[in-house]
Amino acid sequence: MEKKNPDLCKVDNTLHILIGKWKPLIIMHLMFGGTKRFSDLQRALTGITTKTLTTQLRELEEQEIILRVVYPVVPPRVEYSITEYGMTLQPVLHLMHEWGNAHLERQLNKDQSTFNNNQ
Amino acid sequence: MEKKNPDLCKVDNTLHILIGKWKPLIIMHLMFGGTKRFSDLQRALTGITTKTLTTQLRELEEQEIILRVVYPVVPPRVEYSITEYGMTLQPVLHLMHEWGNAHLERQLNKDQSTFNNNQ
DNA sequence: CAGAATCCCTCGTGATACTG
DNA sequence: CAGTATCACGAGGGATTCTG
């Protein structure tokens, strides 16, 4: 019973956190796969470069979605994990996942009917 | 009870629709404000250029989130409205709005405590 | 009125090489 | 191992001008 005024739209605040080619995947990995090291993540996200992984992780850390823990050992050991606050994103991501999945199937059906029409 | 595998993450499908500097606002305007003409939207979205508005509208139309109706009159009259399918985004946007709003307040509180600590 | 056309510039991401 | 440092490039969006 509010939000009549689109100028008060706060969707962009959430979008800003999620925008980044690998961010949703990173969050999902830490959210469901638990704590992971830098190299674990890089292995999981096939194709990502160290530079890009670093910046995406730093941005998520800055937003307090993930936690970065550095162990002062040689060789270096850095562990990333989801924060309690980051976990609050779960319902949002879940819904986006559901809608995205439905959207994908819709696209496939459309292609299918196009295919049939062209027979 | 599924979605254990982040590789199956479909969040990006939803993100893809929403990404675009003005898209959430455009959707909200049509979703809650009803049918609008091109110039109405341009007036509502202060700062957007005709070029950008055009491309964002075309992309949303291509995804069938909005409908574009051209009336063959002089001067031209084009009306944009949300589709039934576009309306299915409402729960998603609502949740993103809620989370974004909470996130914003969290940021403000953080700044506030920083302010206090610096006193 | 509702764009189309053009030019321009920033930003995100990738490729590659190097380091404590 | 976990990055940092450079270079490069394509895409998204803005400014401006023009048109049926």
XYZ file of C-alpha atoms (C1' of nucleotides) in Angstrom:
278
model
C 0.000 0.000 0.000
C 2.674 2.419 -0.949
C 5.268 2.735 -3.678
C 2.780 4.513 -5.913
C 5.530 6.817 -6.937
C 8.062 5.172 -9.228
C 10.527 7.898 -8.389
C 10.933 6.124 -5.086
C 11.965 2.967 -6.903
C 14.729 1.247 -4.975
C 15.148 -1.639 -7.372
C 18.343 -0.101 -8.666
C 19.914 -0.410 -5.238
C 19.588 -4.174 -5.449
C 20.549 -4.299 -9.091
C 23.728 -2.409 -8.384
C 24.900 -5.180 -6.058
C 24.105 -7.934 -8.542
C 25.404 -6.331 -11.708
C 28.674 -7.787 -12.791
C 29.177 -10.663 -15.155
C 30.091 -13.169 -12.443
C 28.551 -11.778 -9.276
C 25.395 -13.877 -9.068
C 27.475 -17.013 -9.621
C 30.021 -16.001 -7.003
C 27.271 -15.336 -4.486
C 25.536 -18.613 -5.249
C 28.763 -20.550 -4.880
C 29.531 -19.067 -1.484
C 25.892 -19.176 -0.398
C 25.441 -22.870 -1.119
C 28.993 -24.134 -1.285
C 30.357 -22.484 1.844
C 33.773 -20.923 2.334
C 36.085 -21.037 -0.647
C 39.593 -19.945 -1.474
C 40.459 -17.665 -4.353
C 41.698 -20.533 -6.475
C 38.602 -22.585 -5.680
C 36.433 -19.830 -7.038
C 38.569 -19.318 -10.070
C 38.331 -23.023 -10.819
C 34.568 -22.966 -10.321
C 34.031 -19.948 -12.553
C 35.490 -21.281 -15.744
C 36.811 -18.506 -17.907
C 37.167 -15.730 -15.362
C 40.523 -13.978 -15.103
C 42.301 -13.244 -11.822
C 41.869 -9.552 -12.378
C 38.138 -9.747 -12.920
C 37.624 -12.187 -10.069
C 39.531 -9.867 -7.784
C 37.494 -6.796 -8.631
C 34.156 -8.615 -8.384
C 35.134 -10.051 -4.999
C 36.290 -6.682 -3.726
C 33.060 -5.032 -4.740
C 30.976 -7.695 -3.023
C 33.179 -7.367 0.035
C 32.729 -3.617 0.062
C 28.967 -4.126 0.096
C 29.419 -6.583 2.964
C 27.822 -9.381 0.960
C 30.910 -11.529 1.341
C 33.732 -11.740 3.854
C 37.412 -11.867 2.943
C 39.792 -13.423 5.442
C 43.532 -13.326 4.872
C 45.777 -15.816 6.645
C 49.326 -14.476 6.984
C 51.064 -17.608 5.812
C 53.333 -18.596 2.962
C 52.028 -19.355 0.452
C 49.139 -16.936 0.948
C 45.759 -18.262 1.964
C 42.634 -16.160 1.477
C 39.157 -17.409 2.192
C 35.888 -15.988 1.003
C 32.525 -16.650 2.580
C 29.015 -15.271 2.506
C 28.055 -12.921 5.331
C 24.872 -13.093 7.342
C 23.811 -9.969 5.552
C 24.630 -11.567 2.218
C 22.315 -14.414 3.128
C 19.413 -11.971 3.159
C 19.763 -11.896 -0.606
C 18.685 -15.505 -0.826
C 14.928 -14.911 -1.262
C 15.660 -12.280 -3.878
C 17.992 -14.520 -5.833
C 15.594 -17.406 -5.479
C 12.752 -15.441 -7.006
C 14.968 -14.130 -9.765
C 16.096 -17.660 -10.445
C 12.522 -18.890 -10.679
C 11.427 -16.095 -12.966
C 14.547 -16.433 -15.078
C 13.941 -20.111 -15.453
C 10.353 -19.565 -16.547
C 11.493 -16.855 -18.923
C 14.002 -19.204 -20.482
C 11.355 -21.874 -21.070
C 9.071 -19.278 -22.551
C 11.779 -18.333 -25.016
C 12.290 -21.976 -25.920
C 8.585 -22.454 -26.542
C 8.560 -19.385 -28.727
C 11.426 -20.714 -30.794
C 9.646 -24.036 -30.980
C 6.458 -22.524 -32.366
C 8.455 -20.465 -34.809
C 10.084 -23.688 -35.855
C 6.713 -25.338 -36.324
C 5.332 -22.403 -38.272
C 8.215 -22.637 -40.639
C 7.532 -26.269 -41.444
C 15.043 -28.832 -2.826
C 17.045 -28.290 -5.950
C 19.338 -25.660 -7.375
C 22.237 -27.196 -5.511
C 24.341 -26.617 -8.546
C 25.152 -22.948 -9.103
C 25.961 -23.737 -12.702
C 22.244 -23.954 -13.201
C 21.840 -20.407 -11.952
C 19.157 -18.642 -13.946
C 19.388 -15.345 -12.138
C 21.218 -13.848 -15.089
C 18.183 -14.418 -17.286
C 16.179 -12.068 -15.109
C 19.049 -9.681 -14.668
C 19.445 -9.377 -18.392
C 15.898 -8.026 -18.728
C 16.342 -5.494 -15.976
C 19.801 -4.223 -16.815
C 19.695 -0.846 -18.444
C 19.969 2.490 -16.736
C 16.260 3.305 -17.040
C 14.536 -0.042 -17.458
C 13.272 -0.610 -13.922
C 11.829 2.886 -13.890
C 10.189 2.445 -17.271
C 8.629 -0.826 -16.166
C 7.418 0.667 -12.895
C 5.872 3.632 -14.664
C 3.947 1.442 -17.089
C 3.137 -1.127 -14.420
C 1.597 1.350 -11.997
C 0.847 4.325 -14.220
C -0.785 2.522 -17.113
C -0.413 3.257 -20.810
C 1.845 6.137 -21.702
C 3.029 7.873 -24.816
C 6.660 8.326 -25.768
C 6.683 11.948 -24.688
C 4.974 11.080 -21.400
C 7.763 8.695 -20.577
C 10.436 11.102 -21.621
C 8.922 13.704 -19.352
C 8.686 11.242 -16.474
C 12.273 10.076 -16.840
C 14.030 13.339 -16.371
C 17.348 13.383 -18.146
C 16.866 10.544 -20.601
C 17.544 11.245 -24.264
C 15.250 10.190 -27.095
C 17.869 7.802 -28.376
C 18.316 6.024 -25.076
C 14.600 5.914 -24.359
C 14.007 4.406 -27.782
C 16.549 1.645 -27.365
C 15.437 0.759 -23.848
C 11.814 0.602 -24.979
C 12.687 -1.535 -27.990
C 14.596 -3.987 -25.857
C 11.737 -4.319 -23.387
C 9.362 -4.757 -26.304
C 11.529 -7.459 -27.794
C 11.344 -9.349 -24.486
C 7.570 -8.872 -24.545
C 7.633 -7.038 -21.242
C 5.964 -4.013 -22.802
C 3.697 -3.456 -25.775
C 4.212 -0.797 -28.421
C 1.186 0.388 -30.369
C 1.550 2.783 -33.273
C -1.429 4.833 -34.402
C -1.078 5.862 -38.051
C -2.020 9.491 -37.567
C -0.356 12.841 -38.023
C 1.306 13.814 -35.803
C 2.448 10.318 -34.811
C 0.979 8.695 -31.739
C 2.722 5.758 -30.091
C 1.545 4.185 -26.872
C 3.448 1.942 -24.544
C 1.926 -0.376 -21.982
C 2.912 -3.282 -19.791
C 2.019 -6.740 -21.061
C 0.409 -9.486 -19.011
C 3.714 -11.245 -19.129
C 5.465 -8.090 -17.971
C 3.182 -8.044 -14.966
C 4.674 -11.330 -13.823
C 7.766 -9.326 -12.964
C 5.896 -7.509 -10.249
C 6.732 -9.857 -7.346
C 10.355 -9.853 -8.422
C 10.553 -6.090 -8.616
C 8.687 -5.769 -5.348
C 11.170 -7.956 -3.520
C 14.091 -6.159 -5.107
C 12.549 -2.877 -4.081
C 12.170 -4.043 -0.494
C 15.692 -5.377 -0.263
C 17.096 -2.309 -1.966
C 15.277 -0.087 0.457
C 16.623 -1.992 3.450
C 20.085 -1.916 1.938
C 19.875 1.817 1.532
C 18.909 2.326 5.157
C 21.706 0.034 6.214
C 24.136 2.213 4.303
C 22.739 5.316 5.943
C 23.101 3.806 9.404
C 26.677 2.884 8.629
C 27.452 6.437 7.584
C 25.749 7.676 10.708
C 27.892 5.538 13.012
C 30.985 6.583 11.114
C 29.878 10.140 11.684
C 29.466 9.504 15.393
C 32.800 7.783 15.684
C 34.477 10.756 14.129
C 33.032 13.129 16.657
C 5.304 13.858 -32.023
C 8.323 10.095 -32.194
C 11.926 8.985 -33.344
C 16.653 8.244 -36.651
C 21.572 9.417 -37.492
C 26.043 10.614 -35.926
C 29.714 11.398 -32.972
C 31.884 10.733 -28.615
C 33.400 9.029 -24.218
C 33.430 6.126 -20.171
C 33.357 1.708 -18.051
C 33.437 -3.202 -17.597
C 35.783 -7.030 -18.973
C 39.468 -9.816 -21.204
C 44.483 -10.985 -22.414
C 48.900 -11.108 -20.892
C 52.835 -10.716 -17.997
C 54.818 -10.125 -13.523
C 55.464 -10.548 -8.038
C 55.903 -11.363 -2.774
C 48.842 -18.935 -3.965
C 46.683 -14.686 -4.548
C 46.945 -11.385 -6.467
C 48.915 -6.488 -9.207
C 50.036 -3.919 -13.513
C 49.199 -2.742 -18.417
C 47.059 -2.659 -22.551
C 43.117 -3.086 -25.388
C 38.461 -3.337 -26.969
C 33.387 -3.411 -27.436
C 29.107 -1.920 -25.581
C 26.031 1.315 -23.175
C 24.670 5.614 -22.831
C 24.912 10.939 -23.599
C 24.877 15.278 -26.715
C 23.430 17.114 -30.760
C 21.165 17.560 -35.111
C 17.778 16.238 -38.456
C 13.124 14.293 -40.384
C 8.370 12.479 -41.963
